[in-house]
XYZ file of N, CA and C in Angstrom:
624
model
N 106.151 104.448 120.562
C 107.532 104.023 120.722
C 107.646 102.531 120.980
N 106.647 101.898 122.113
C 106.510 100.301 121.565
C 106.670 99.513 120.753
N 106.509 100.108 119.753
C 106.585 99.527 118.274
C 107.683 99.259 117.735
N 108.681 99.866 118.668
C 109.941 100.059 118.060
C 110.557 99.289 118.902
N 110.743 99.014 119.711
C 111.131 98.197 120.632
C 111.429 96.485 120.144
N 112.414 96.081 120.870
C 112.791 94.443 120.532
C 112.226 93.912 121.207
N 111.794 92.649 120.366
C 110.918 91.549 121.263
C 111.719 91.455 122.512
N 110.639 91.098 123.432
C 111.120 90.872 125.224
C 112.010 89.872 125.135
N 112.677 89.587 126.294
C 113.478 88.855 126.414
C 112.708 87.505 126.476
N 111.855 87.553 127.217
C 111.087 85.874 127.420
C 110.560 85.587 125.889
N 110.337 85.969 125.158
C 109.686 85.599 123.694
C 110.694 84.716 122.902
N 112.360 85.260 123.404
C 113.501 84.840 122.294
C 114.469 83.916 123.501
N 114.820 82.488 122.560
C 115.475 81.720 123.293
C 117.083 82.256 123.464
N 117.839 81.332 124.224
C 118.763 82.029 124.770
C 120.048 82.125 123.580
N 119.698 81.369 122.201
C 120.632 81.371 121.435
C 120.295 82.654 120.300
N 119.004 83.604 120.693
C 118.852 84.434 119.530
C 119.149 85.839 120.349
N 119.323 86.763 119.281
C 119.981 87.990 119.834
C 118.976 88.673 119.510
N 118.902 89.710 120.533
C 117.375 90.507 120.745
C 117.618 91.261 119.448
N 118.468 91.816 118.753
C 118.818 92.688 117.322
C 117.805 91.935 116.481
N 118.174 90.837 116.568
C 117.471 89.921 114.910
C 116.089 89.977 115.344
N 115.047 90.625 116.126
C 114.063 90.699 115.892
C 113.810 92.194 116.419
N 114.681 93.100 115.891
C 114.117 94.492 116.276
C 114.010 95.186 114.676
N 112.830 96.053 114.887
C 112.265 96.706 113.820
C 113.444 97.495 113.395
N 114.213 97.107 112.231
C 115.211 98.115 111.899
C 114.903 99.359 110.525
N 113.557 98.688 109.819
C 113.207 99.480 109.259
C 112.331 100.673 109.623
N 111.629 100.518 110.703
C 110.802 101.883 111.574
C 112.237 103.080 112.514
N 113.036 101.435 112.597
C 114.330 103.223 113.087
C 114.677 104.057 112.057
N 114.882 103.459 110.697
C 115.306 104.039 109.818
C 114.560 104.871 109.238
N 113.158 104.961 109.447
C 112.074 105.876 109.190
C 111.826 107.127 110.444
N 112.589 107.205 111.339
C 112.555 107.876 112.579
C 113.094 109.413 112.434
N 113.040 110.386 112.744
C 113.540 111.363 112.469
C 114.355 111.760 112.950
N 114.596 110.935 114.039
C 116.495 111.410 114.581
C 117.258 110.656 113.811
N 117.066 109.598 113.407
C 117.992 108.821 112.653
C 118.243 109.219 111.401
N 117.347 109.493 110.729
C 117.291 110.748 109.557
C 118.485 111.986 109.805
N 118.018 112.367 110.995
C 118.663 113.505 111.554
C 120.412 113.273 111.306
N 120.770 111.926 112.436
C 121.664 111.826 112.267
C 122.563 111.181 111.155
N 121.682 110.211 109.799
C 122.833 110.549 108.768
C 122.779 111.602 108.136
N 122.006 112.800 108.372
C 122.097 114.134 107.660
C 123.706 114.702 108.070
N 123.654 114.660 109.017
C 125.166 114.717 110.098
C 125.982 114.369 109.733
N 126.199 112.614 109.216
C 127.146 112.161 109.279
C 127.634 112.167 107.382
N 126.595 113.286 106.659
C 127.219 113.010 105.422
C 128.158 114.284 105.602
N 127.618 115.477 106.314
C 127.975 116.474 105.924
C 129.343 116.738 107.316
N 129.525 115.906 108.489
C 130.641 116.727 109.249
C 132.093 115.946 109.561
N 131.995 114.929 108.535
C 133.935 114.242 108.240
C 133.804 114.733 107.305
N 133.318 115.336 106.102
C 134.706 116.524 105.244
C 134.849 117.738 105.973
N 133.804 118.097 106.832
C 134.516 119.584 107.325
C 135.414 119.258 108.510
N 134.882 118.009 109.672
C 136.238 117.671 110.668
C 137.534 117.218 110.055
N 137.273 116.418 108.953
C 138.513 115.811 108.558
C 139.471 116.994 107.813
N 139.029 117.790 107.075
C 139.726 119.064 106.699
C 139.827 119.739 107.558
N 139.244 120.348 108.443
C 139.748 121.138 109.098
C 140.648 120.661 110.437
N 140.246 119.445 111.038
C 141.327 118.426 111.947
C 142.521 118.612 110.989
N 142.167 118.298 110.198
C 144.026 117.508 109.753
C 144.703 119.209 109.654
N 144.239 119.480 108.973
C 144.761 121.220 108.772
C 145.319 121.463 110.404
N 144.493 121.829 111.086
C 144.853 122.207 111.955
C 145.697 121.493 113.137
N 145.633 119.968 113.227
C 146.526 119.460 113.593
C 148.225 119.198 113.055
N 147.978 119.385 111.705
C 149.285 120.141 111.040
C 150.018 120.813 111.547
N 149.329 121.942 111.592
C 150.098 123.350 111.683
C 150.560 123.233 113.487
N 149.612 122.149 114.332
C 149.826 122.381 115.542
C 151.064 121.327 115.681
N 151.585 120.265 114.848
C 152.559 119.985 114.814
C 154.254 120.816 114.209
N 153.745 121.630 113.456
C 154.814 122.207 112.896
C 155.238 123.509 113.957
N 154.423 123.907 114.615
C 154.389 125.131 116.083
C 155.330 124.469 116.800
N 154.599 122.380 117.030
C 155.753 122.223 118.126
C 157.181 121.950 117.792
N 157.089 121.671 116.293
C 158.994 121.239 116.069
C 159.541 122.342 116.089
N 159.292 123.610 116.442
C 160.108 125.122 116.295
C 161.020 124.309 117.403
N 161.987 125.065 117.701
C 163.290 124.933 118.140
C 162.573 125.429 119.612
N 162.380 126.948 119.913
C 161.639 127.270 121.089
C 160.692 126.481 121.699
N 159.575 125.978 120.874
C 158.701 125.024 121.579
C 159.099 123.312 122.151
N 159.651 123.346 121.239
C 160.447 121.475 121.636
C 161.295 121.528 122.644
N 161.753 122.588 123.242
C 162.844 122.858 124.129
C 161.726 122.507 125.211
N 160.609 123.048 125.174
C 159.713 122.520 126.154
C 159.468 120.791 126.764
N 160.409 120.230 126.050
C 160.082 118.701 126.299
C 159.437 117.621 126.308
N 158.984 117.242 127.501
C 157.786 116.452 127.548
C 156.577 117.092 126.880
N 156.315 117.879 127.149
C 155.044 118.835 126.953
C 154.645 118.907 125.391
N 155.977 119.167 124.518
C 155.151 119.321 123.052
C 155.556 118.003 122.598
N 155.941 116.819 123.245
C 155.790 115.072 122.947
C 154.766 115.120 123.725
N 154.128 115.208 124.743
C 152.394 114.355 124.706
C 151.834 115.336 123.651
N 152.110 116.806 123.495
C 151.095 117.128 122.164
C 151.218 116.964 121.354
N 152.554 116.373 120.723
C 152.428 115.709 119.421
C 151.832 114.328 119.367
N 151.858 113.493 120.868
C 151.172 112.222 120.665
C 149.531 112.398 120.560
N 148.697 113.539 121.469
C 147.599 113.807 120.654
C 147.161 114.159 119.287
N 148.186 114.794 118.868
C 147.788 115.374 117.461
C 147.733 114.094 116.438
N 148.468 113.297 117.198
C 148.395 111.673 116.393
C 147.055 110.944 116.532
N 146.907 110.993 117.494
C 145.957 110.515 117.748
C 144.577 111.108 117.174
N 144.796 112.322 117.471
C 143.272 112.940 116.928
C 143.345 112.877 115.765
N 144.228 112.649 114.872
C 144.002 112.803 113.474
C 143.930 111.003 113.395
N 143.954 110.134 114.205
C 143.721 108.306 113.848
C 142.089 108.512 114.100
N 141.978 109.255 115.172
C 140.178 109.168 115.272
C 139.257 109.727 114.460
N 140.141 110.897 113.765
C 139.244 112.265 113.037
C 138.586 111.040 111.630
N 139.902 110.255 110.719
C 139.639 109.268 110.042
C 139.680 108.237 110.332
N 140.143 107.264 110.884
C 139.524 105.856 111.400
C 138.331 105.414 112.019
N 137.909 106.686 112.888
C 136.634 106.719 113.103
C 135.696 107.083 112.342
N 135.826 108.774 112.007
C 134.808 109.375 111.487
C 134.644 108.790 110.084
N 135.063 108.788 108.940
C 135.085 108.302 108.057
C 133.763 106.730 107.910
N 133.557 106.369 108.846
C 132.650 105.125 109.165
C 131.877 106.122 108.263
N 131.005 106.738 109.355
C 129.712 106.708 109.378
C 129.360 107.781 108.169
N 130.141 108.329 107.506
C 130.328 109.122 106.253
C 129.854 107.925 104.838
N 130.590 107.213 105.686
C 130.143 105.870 104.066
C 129.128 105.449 104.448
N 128.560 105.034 105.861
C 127.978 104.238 105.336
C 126.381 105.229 105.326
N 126.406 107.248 105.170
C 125.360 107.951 104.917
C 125.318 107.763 103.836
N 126.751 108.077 102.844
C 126.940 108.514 101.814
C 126.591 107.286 100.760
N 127.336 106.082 101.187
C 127.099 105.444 100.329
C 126.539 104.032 100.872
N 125.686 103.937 101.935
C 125.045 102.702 102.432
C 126.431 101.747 102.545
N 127.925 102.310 102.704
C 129.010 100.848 102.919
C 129.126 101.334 104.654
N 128.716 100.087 105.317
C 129.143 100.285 106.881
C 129.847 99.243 107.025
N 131.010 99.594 107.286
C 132.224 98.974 107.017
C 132.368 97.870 108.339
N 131.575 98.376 109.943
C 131.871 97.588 110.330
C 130.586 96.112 110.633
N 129.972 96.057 109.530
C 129.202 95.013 109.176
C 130.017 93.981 107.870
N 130.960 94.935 107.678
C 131.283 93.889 106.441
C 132.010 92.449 106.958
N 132.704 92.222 107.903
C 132.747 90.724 108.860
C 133.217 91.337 110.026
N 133.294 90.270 110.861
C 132.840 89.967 112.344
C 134.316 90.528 112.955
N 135.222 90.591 112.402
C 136.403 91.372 112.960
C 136.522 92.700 112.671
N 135.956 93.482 111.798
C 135.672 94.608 111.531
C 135.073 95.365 112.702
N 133.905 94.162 113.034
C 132.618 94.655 113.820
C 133.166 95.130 115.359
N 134.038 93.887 115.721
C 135.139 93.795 116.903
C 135.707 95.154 117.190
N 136.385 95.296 116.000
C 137.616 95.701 116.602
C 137.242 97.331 116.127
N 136.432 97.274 115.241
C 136.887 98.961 114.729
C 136.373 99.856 116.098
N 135.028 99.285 116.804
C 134.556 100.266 118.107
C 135.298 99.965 119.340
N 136.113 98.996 119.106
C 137.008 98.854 120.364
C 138.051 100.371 120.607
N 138.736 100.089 119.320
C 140.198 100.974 118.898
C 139.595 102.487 118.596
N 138.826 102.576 117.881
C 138.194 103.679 118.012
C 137.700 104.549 119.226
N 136.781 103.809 119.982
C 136.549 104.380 121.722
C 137.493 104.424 122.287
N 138.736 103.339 122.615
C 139.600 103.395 123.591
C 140.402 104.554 123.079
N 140.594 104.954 121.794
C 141.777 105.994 121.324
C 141.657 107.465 122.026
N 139.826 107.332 121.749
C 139.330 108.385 122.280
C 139.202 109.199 123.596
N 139.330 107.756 124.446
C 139.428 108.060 125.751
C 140.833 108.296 126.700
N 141.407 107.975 125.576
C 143.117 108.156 125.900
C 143.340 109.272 125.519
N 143.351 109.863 124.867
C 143.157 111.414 124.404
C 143.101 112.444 125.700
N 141.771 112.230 126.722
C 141.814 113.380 127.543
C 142.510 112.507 128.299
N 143.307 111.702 128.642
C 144.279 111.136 130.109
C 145.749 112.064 129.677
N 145.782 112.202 128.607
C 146.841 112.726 127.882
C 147.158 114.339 128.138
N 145.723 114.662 127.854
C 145.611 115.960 128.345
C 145.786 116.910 129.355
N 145.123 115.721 130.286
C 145.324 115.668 131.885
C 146.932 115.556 132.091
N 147.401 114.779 131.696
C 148.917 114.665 131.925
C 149.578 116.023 131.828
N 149.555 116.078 130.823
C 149.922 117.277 130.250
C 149.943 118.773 131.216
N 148.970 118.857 131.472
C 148.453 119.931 132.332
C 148.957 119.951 133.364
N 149.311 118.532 134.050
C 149.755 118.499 135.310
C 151.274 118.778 135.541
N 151.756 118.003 134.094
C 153.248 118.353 133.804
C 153.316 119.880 133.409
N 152.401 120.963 132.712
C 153.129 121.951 132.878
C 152.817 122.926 134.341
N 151.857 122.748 135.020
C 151.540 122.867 136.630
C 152.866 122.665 137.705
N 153.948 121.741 137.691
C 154.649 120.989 138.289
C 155.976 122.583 137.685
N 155.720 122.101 136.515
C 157.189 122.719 136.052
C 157.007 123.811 136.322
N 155.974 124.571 136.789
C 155.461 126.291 137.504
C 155.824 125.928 138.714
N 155.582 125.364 139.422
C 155.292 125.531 140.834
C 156.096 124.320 141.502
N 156.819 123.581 141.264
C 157.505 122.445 141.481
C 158.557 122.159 140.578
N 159.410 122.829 140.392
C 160.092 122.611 139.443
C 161.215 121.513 139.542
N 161.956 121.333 141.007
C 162.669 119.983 141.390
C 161.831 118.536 141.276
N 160.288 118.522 141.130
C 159.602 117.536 141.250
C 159.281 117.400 140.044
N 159.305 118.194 138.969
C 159.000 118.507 137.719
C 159.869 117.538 137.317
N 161.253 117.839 137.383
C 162.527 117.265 136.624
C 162.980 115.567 136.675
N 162.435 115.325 138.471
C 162.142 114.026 138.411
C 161.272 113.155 138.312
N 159.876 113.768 137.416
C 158.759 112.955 137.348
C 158.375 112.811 136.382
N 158.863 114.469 135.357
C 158.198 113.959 133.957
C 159.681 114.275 133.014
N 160.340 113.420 132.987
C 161.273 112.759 132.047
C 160.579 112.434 130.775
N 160.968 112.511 129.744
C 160.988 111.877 128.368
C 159.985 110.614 128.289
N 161.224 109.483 129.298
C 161.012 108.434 129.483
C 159.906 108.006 130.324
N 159.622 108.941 131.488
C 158.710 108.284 132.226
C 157.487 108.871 131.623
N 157.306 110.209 131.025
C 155.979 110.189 130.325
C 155.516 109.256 129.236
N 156.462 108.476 128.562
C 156.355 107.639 127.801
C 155.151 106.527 128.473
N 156.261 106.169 129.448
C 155.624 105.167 130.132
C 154.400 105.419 130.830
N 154.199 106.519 131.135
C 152.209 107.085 131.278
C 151.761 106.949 130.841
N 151.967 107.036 129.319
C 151.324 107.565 128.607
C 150.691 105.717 127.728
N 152.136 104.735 128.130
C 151.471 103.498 127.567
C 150.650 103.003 128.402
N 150.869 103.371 129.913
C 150.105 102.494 131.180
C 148.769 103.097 130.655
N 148.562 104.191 130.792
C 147.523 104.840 130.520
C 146.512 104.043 129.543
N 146.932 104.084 128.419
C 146.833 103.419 126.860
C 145.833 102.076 127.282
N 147.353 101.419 127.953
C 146.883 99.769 128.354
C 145.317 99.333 129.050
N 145.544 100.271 130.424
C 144.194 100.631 131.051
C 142.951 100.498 130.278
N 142.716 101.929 129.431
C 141.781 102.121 128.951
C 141.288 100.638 127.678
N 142.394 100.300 126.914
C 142.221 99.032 126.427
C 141.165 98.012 127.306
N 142.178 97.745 128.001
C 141.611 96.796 128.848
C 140.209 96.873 129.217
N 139.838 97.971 129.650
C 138.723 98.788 130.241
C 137.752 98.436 129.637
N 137.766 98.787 127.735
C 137.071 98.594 126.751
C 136.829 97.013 126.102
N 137.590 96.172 126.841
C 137.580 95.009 125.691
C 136.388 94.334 125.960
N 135.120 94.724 126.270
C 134.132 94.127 126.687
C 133.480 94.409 124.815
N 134.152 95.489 123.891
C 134.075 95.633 122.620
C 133.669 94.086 121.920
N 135.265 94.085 121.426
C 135.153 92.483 121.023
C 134.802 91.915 121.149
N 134.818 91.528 122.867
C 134.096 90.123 123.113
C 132.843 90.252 123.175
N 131.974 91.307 122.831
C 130.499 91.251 122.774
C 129.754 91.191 121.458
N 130.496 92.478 121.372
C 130.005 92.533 119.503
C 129.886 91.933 119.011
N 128.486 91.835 118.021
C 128.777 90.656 116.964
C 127.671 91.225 115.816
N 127.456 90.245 114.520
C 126.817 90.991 113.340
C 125.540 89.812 113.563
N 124.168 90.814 113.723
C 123.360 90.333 113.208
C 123.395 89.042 112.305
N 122.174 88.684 112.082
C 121.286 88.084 110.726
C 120.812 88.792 109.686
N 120.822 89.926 109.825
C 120.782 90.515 109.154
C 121.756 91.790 108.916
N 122.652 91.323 109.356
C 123.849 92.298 108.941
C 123.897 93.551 109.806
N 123.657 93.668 110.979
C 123.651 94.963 111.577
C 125.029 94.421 112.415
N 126.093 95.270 113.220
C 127.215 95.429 113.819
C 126.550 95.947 115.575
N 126.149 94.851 116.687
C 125.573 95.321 118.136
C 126.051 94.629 118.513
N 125.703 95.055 120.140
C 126.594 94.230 121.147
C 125.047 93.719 121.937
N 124.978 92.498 121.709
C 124.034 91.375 121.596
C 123.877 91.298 122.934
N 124.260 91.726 124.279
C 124.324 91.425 125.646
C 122.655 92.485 126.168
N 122.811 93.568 125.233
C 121.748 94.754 125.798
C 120.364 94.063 125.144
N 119.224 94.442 125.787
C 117.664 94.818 125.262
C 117.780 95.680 124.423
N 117.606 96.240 123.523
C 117.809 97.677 122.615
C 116.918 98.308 122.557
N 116.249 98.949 122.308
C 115.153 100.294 121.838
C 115.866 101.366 121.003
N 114.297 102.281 120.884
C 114.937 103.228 119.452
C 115.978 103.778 120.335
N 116.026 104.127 121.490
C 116.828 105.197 122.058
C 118.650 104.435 122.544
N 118.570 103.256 123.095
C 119.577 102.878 123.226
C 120.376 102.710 121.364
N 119.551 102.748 120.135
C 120.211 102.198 118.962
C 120.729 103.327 118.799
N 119.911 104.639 118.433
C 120.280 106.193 118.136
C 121.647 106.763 118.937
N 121.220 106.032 120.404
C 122.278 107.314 121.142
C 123.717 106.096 121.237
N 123.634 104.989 121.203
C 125.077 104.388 121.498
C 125.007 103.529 120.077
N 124.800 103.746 118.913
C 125.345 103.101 118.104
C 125.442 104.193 116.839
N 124.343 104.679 116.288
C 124.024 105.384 115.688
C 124.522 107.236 115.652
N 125.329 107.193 116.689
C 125.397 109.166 116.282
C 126.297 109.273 115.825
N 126.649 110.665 115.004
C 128.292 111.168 114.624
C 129.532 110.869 115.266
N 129.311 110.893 116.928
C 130.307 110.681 117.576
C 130.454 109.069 117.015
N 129.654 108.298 117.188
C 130.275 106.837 116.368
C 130.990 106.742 115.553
């Protein structure tokens, strides 16, 4: 596993990024990495068909007349269903091209590289705050129902739901400002030491 490893830090001056001297052709000979574009050719057509399908139909459940009467509740689930279907393709779709057809889109320039794992992670992580909301708002409206009426308004879940949003942004923008593209064209965040295991598990899997 040495072998695979990026030159030490003391070997490379402070203007080179430990990436541009890591073995990228022995990862690519590795069998998890193998593993995982086997993955990533074959599970965005079955998530992306079956996400969108099913986030469909879970939108058309909530515009019934009975369910929307529910309020707040089927507006944060329609704002997930938005969402999961921006991640199912804005995300997944990456790593589909670049199994399928060697295009990794977020190597193609330096704002690509930025921004696509920024917006992508943060979407993701807004997702279960949403959820959580959710849960709590229909908890309240069981068992609290005067506290229900004045807490989760239309309007003020709105506004959760952007604070929320903002947060996690924020949280993440260490994205951008780190990321950057190789010398040789790879898309890392130049701050870490890397090894096979940090490349596989935080750059490299399906969930990417």
């Amino acid at each position: 596993m040495n072998e695979l490893n990026a030159t030490s830090n003391s070997s490379l001056s402070s203007d080179e990024y430990y990436y541009d001297a890591f073995d990228w052709d022995a990862v690519e000979e590795d069998a998890r990495y193998k593993m995982s574009e086997l993955l990533d050719q074959s599970s965005y057509p079955i998530t992306g068909i079956m996400g969108t399908f099913g986030n469909i139909l879970t939108v058309m459940v909530m515009l019934r007349s009975s369910y929307w009467n529910l309020g707040s509740t089927a507006m944060m689930i329609c704002v997930m269903v938005l969402m999961d279907l921006f991640s199912i393709h804005f995300g997944g779709i990456r790593g589909w091209l670049k199994a399928q057809f060697a295009i990794n889109l977020r190597s193609k320039h330096i704002l690509a590289c930025k921004l696509h794992m920024y917006i992508v992670f943060s979407t993701t992580y807004i997702k279960p705050g949403i959820l959580v909301l959710t849960v709590l708002e229909r908890c309240l409206a069981l068992y609290r129902p005067v506290q229900h009426r004045r807490w989760f308004t239309h309007k003020k879940c709105i506004i959760y739901m952007v604070v929320y949003g903002l947060i996690m942004y924020i949280f993440n923008i260490t994205y951008p400002i780190y990321n950057t593209i190789t010398d040789d064209g790879h898309c890392v965040d130049f701050t870490d030491n890397p090894t096979l295991e940090y490349y596989y598990l935080d750059i490299n899997t399906p969930l990417d």
